[in-house]
PDB file of C-alpha atoms in Angstrom:
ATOM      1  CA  UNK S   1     182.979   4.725  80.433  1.00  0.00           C
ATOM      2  CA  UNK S   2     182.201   2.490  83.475  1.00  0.00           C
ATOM      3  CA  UNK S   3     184.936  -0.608  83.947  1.00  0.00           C
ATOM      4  CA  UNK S   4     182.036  -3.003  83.760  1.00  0.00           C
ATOM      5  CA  UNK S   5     179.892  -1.789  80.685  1.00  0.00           C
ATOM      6  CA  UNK S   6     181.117  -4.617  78.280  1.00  0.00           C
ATOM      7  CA  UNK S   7     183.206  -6.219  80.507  1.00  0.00           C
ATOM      8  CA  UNK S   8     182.930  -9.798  81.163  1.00  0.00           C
ATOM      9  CA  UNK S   9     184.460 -11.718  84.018  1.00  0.00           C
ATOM     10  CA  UNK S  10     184.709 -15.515  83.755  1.00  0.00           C
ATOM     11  CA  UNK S  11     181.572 -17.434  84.820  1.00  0.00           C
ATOM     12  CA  UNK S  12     180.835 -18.307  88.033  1.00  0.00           C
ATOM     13  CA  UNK S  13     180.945 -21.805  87.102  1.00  0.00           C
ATOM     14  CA  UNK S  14     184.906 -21.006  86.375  1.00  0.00           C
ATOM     15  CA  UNK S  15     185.381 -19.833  90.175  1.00  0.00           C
ATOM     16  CA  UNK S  16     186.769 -23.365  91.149  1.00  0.00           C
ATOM     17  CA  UNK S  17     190.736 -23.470  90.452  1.00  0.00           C
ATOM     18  CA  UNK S  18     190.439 -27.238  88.278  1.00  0.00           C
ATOM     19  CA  UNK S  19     187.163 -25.139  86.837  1.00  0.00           C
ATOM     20  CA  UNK S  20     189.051 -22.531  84.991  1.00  0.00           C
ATOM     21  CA  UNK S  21     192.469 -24.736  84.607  1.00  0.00           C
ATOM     22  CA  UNK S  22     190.122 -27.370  82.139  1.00  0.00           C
ATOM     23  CA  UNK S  23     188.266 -24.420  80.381  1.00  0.00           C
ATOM     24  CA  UNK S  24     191.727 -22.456  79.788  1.00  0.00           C
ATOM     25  CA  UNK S  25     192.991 -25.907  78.093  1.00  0.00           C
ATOM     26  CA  UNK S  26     189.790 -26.814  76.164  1.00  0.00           C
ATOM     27  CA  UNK S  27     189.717 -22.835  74.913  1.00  0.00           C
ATOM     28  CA  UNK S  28     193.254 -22.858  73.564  1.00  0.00           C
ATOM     29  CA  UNK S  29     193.164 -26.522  72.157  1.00  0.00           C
ATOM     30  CA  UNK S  30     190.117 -25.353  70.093  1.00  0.00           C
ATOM     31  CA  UNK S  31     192.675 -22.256  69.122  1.00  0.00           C
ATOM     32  CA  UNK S  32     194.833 -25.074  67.475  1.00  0.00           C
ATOM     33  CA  UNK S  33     192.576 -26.868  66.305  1.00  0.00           C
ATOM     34  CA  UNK S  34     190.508 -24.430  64.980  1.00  0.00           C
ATOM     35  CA  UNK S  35     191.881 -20.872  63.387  1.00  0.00           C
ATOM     36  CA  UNK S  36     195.908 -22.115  64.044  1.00  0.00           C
ATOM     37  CA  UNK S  37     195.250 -25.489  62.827  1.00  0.00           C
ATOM     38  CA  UNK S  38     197.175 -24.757  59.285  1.00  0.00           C
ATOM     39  CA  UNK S  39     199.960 -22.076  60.918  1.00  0.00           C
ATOM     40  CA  UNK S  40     203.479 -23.427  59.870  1.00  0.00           C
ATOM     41  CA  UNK S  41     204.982 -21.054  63.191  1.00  0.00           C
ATOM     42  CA  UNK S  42     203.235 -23.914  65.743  1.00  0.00           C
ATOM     43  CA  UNK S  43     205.890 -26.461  67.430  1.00  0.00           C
ATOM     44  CA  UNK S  44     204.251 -29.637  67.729  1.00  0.00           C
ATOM     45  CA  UNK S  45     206.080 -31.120  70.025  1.00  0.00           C
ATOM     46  CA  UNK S  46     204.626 -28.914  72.657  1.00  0.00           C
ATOM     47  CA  UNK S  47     201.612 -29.380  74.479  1.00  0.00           C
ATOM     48  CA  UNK S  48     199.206 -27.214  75.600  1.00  0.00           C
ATOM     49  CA  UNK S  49     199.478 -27.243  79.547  1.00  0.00           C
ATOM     50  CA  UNK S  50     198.793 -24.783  82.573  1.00  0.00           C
ATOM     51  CA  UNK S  51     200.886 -23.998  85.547  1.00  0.00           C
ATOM     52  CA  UNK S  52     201.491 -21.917  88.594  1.00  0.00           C
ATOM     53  CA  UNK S  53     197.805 -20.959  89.214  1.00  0.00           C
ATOM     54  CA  UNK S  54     197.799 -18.809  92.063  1.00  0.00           C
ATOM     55  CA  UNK S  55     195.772 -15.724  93.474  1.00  0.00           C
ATOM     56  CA  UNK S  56     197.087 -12.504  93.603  1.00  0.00           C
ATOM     57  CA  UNK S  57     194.989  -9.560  95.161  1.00  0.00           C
ATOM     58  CA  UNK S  58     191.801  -9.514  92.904  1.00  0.00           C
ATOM     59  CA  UNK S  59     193.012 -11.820  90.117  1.00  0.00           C
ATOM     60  CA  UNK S  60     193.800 -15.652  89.441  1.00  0.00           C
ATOM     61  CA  UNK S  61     197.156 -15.647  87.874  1.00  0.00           C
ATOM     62  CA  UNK S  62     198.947 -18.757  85.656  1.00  0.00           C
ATOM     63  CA  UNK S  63     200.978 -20.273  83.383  1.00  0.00           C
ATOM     64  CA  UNK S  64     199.832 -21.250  80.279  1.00  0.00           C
ATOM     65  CA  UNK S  65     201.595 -23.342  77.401  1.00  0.00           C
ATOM     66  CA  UNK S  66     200.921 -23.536  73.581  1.00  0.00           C
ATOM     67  CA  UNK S  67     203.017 -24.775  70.600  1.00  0.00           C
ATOM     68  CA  UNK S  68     202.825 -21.162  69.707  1.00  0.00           C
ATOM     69  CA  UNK S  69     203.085 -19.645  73.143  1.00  0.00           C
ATOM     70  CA  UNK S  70     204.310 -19.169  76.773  1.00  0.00           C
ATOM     71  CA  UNK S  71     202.369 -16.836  78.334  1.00  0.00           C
ATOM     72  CA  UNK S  72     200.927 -15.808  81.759  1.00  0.00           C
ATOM     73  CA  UNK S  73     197.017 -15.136  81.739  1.00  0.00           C
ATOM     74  CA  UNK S  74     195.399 -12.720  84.643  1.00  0.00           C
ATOM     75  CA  UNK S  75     191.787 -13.218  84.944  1.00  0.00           C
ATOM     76  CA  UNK S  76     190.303 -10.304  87.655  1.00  0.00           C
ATOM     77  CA  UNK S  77     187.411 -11.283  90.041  1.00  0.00           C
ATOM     78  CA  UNK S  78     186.083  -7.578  88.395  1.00  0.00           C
ATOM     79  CA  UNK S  79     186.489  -5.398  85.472  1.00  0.00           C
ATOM     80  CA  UNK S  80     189.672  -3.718  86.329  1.00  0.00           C
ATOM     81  CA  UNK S  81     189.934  -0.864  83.768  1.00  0.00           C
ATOM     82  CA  UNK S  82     188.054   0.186  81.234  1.00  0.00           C
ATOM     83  CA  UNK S  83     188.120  -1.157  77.913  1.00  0.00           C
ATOM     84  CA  UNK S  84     189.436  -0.121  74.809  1.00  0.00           C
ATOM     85  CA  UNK S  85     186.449   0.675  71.567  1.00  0.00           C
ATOM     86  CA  UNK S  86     185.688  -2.590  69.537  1.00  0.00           C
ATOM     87  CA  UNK S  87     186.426  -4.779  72.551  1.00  0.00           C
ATOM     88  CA  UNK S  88     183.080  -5.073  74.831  1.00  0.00           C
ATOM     89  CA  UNK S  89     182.114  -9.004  74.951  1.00  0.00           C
ATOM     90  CA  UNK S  90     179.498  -8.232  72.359  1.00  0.00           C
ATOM     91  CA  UNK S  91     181.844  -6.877  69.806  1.00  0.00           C
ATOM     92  CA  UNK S  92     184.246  -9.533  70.434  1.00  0.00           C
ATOM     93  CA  UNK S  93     182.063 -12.701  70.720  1.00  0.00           C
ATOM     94  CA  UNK S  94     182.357 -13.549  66.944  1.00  0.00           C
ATOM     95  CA  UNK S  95     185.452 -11.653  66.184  1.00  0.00           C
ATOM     96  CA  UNK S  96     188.262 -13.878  64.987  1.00  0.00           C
ATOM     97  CA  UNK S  97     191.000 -14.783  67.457  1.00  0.00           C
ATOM     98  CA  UNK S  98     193.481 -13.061  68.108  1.00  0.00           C
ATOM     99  CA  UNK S  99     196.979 -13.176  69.877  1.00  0.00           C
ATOM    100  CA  UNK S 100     197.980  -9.869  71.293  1.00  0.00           C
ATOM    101  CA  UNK S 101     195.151  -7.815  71.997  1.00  0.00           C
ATOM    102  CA  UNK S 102     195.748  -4.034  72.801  1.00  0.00           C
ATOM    103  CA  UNK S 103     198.126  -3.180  75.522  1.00  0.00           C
ATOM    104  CA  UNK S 104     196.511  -2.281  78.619  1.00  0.00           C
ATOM    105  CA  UNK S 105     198.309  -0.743  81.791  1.00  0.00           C
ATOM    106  CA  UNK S 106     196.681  -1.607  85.468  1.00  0.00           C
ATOM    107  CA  UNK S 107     197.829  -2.342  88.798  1.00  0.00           C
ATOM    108  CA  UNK S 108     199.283  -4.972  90.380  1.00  0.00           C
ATOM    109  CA  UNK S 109     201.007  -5.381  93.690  1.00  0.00           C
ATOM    110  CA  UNK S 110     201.313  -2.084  93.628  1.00  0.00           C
ATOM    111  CA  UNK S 111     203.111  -1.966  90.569  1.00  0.00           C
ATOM    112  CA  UNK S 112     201.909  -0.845  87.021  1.00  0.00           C
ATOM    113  CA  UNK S 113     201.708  -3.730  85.361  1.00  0.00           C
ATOM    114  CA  UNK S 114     201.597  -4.281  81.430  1.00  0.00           C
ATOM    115  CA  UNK S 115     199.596  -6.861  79.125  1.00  0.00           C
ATOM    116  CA  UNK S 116     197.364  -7.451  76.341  1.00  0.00           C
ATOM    117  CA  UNK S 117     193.809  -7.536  76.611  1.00  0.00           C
ATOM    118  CA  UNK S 118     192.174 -11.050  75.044  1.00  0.00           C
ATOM    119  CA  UNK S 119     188.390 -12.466  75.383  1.00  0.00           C
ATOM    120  CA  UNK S 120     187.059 -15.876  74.592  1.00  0.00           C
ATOM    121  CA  UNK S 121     183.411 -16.107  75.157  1.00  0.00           C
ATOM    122  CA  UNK S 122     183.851 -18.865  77.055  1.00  0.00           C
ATOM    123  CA  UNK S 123     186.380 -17.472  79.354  1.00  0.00           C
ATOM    124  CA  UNK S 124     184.972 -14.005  79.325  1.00  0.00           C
ATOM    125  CA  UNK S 125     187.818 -10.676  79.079  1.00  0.00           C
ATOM    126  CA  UNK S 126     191.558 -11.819  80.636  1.00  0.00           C
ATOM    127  CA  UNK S 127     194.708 -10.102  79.927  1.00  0.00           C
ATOM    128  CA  UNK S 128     197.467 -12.085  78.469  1.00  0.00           C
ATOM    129  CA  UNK S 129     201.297 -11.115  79.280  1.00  0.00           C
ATOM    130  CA  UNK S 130     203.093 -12.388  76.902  1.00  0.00           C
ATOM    131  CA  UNK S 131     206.577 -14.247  78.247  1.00  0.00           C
ATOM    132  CA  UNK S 132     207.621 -16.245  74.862  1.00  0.00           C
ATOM    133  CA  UNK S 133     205.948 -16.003  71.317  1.00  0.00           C
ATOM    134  CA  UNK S 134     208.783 -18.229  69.514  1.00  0.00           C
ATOM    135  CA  UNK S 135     208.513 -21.538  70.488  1.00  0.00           C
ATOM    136  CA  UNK S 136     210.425 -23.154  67.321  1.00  0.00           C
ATOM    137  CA  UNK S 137     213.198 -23.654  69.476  1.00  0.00           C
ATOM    138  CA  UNK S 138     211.804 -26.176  72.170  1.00  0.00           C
ATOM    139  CA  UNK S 139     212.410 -29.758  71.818  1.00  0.00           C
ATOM    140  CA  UNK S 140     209.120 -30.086  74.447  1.00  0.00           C
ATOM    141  CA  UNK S 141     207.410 -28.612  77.321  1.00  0.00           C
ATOM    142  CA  UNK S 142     210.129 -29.534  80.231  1.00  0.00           C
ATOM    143  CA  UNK S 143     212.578 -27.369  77.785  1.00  0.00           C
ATOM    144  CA  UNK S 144     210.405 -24.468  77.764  1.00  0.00           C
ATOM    145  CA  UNK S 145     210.142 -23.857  81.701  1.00  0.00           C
ATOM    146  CA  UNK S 146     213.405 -24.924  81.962  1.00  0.00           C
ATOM    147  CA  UNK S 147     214.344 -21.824  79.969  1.00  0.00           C
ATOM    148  CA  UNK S 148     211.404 -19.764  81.968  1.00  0.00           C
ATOM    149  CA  UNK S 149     213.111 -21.015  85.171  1.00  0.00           C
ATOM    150  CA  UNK S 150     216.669 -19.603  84.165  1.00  0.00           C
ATOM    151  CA  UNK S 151     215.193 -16.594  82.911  1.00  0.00           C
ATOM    152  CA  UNK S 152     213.754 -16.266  86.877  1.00  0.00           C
ATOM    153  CA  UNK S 153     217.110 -17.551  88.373  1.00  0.00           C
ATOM    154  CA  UNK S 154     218.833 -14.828  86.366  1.00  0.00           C
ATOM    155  CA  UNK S 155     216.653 -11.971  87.024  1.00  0.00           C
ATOM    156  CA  UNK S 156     216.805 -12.705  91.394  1.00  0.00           C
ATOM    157  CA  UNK S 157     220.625 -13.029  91.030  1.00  0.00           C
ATOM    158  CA  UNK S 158     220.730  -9.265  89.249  1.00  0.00           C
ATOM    159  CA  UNK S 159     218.457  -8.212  91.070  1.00  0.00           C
ATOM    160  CA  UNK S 160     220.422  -9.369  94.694  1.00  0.00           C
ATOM    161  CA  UNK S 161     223.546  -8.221  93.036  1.00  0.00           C
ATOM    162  CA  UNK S 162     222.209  -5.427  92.572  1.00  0.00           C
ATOM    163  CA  UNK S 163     220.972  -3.903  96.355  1.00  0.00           C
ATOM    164  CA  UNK S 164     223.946  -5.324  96.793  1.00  0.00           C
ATOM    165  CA  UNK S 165     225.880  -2.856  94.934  1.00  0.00           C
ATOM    166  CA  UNK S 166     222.973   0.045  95.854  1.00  0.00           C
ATOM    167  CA  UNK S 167     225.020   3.028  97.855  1.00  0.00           C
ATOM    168  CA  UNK S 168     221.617   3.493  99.757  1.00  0.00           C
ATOM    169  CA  UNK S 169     221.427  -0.069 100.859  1.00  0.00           C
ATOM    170  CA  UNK S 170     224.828  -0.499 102.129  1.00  0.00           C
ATOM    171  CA  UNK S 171     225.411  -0.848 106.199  1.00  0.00           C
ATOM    172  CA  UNK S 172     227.079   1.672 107.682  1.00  0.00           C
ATOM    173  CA  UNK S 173     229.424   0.875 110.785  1.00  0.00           C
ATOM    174  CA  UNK S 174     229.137   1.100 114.297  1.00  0.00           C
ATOM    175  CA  UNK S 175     231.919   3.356 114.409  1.00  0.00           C
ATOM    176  CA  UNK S 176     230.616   5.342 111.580  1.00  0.00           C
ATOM    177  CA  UNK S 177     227.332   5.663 113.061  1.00  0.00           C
ATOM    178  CA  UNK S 178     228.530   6.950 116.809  1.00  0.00           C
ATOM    179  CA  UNK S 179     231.212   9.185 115.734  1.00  0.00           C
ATOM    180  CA  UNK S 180     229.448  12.141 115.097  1.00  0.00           C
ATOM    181  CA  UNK S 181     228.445  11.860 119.323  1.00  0.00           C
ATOM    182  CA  UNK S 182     231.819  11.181 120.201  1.00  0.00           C
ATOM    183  CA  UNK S 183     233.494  14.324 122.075  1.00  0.00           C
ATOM    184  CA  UNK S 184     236.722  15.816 120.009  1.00  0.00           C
ATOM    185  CA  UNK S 185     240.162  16.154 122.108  1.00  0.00           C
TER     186      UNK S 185
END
């Protein structure tokens, strides 16, 4: 099967940044109002807010907040990969909503990247990586990124720790270097 045969990308009327920022928000607070307007899991004292939207390669990238949800939402300037059965835009346009679509490798930055594959018809087919599904916890949205932030701050510091502490990565003296052309007495 061809990546595009089913696959929608977002409108062209989405291509402006503020564009697809208001329909991302007007999609997800039809979400709460709509099929998660009765679900007991939803914090209320969170908004629903976007931030950090940035391109990356081929794809607009953000943030995206829900009192049921933190989540970061890739939406490709082309179909990407091909999609699983039951999930062309035709078989999904009156399909009821759903979370966590199936789990879909593909390639980012040159790294294999993992999410969930999710389509609204009026954002077209976007994959959804979740980064926190229990939001009970949160006393508001600052809260939330402030967690997401120290989750980032912790991640660089083990990650610098650890090239530091990488055998291949450590220097290797002068003297180290040159002995092997020094002549032996």
């Amino acid at each position: 099967m061809n990546p595009d045969q089913g696959w929608e990308v977002c409108s062209p009327d989405l291509a402006d940044a503020s564009a697809l920022t208001a329909e991302v928000l007007a999609v997800h607070e039809a979400i709460l109002n709509g099929p998660l307007a009765a679900d007991p899991m939803l914090n209320r004292a969170l908004s629903i807010e976007q931030r950090a939207l940035r391109r990356i390669d081929d794809w607009r990238v953000l943030l995206l907040l829900t009192p049921w949800m933190l989540v970061r939402l890739l939406f490709p300037d082309r179909p990407p990969i091909e999609l699983p059965p039951g999930w062309t835009a035709n078989e999904r346009a009156r399909a009821p909503y759903q979370i966590l679509g199936p789990s879909l490798r593909f390639e980012l930055l040159g790294q294999v990247q993992q999410a969930h594959l999710s389509y609204q018809p009026r954002l077209g087919h976007f994959l959804l990586q979740p980064i926190c599904l229990d939001m009970e916890g949160y006393r508001d949205a600052d809260a939330v990124f402030e967690a997401w932030n120290q989750v980032i701050r912790t991640r660089d510091e083990n990650m610098e720790k650890a090239r530091r502490d990488c055998p291949m990565q450590k220097e290797i003296s002068r003297r180290e270097l040159f002995r092997c052309l020094k002549p032996s007495t």
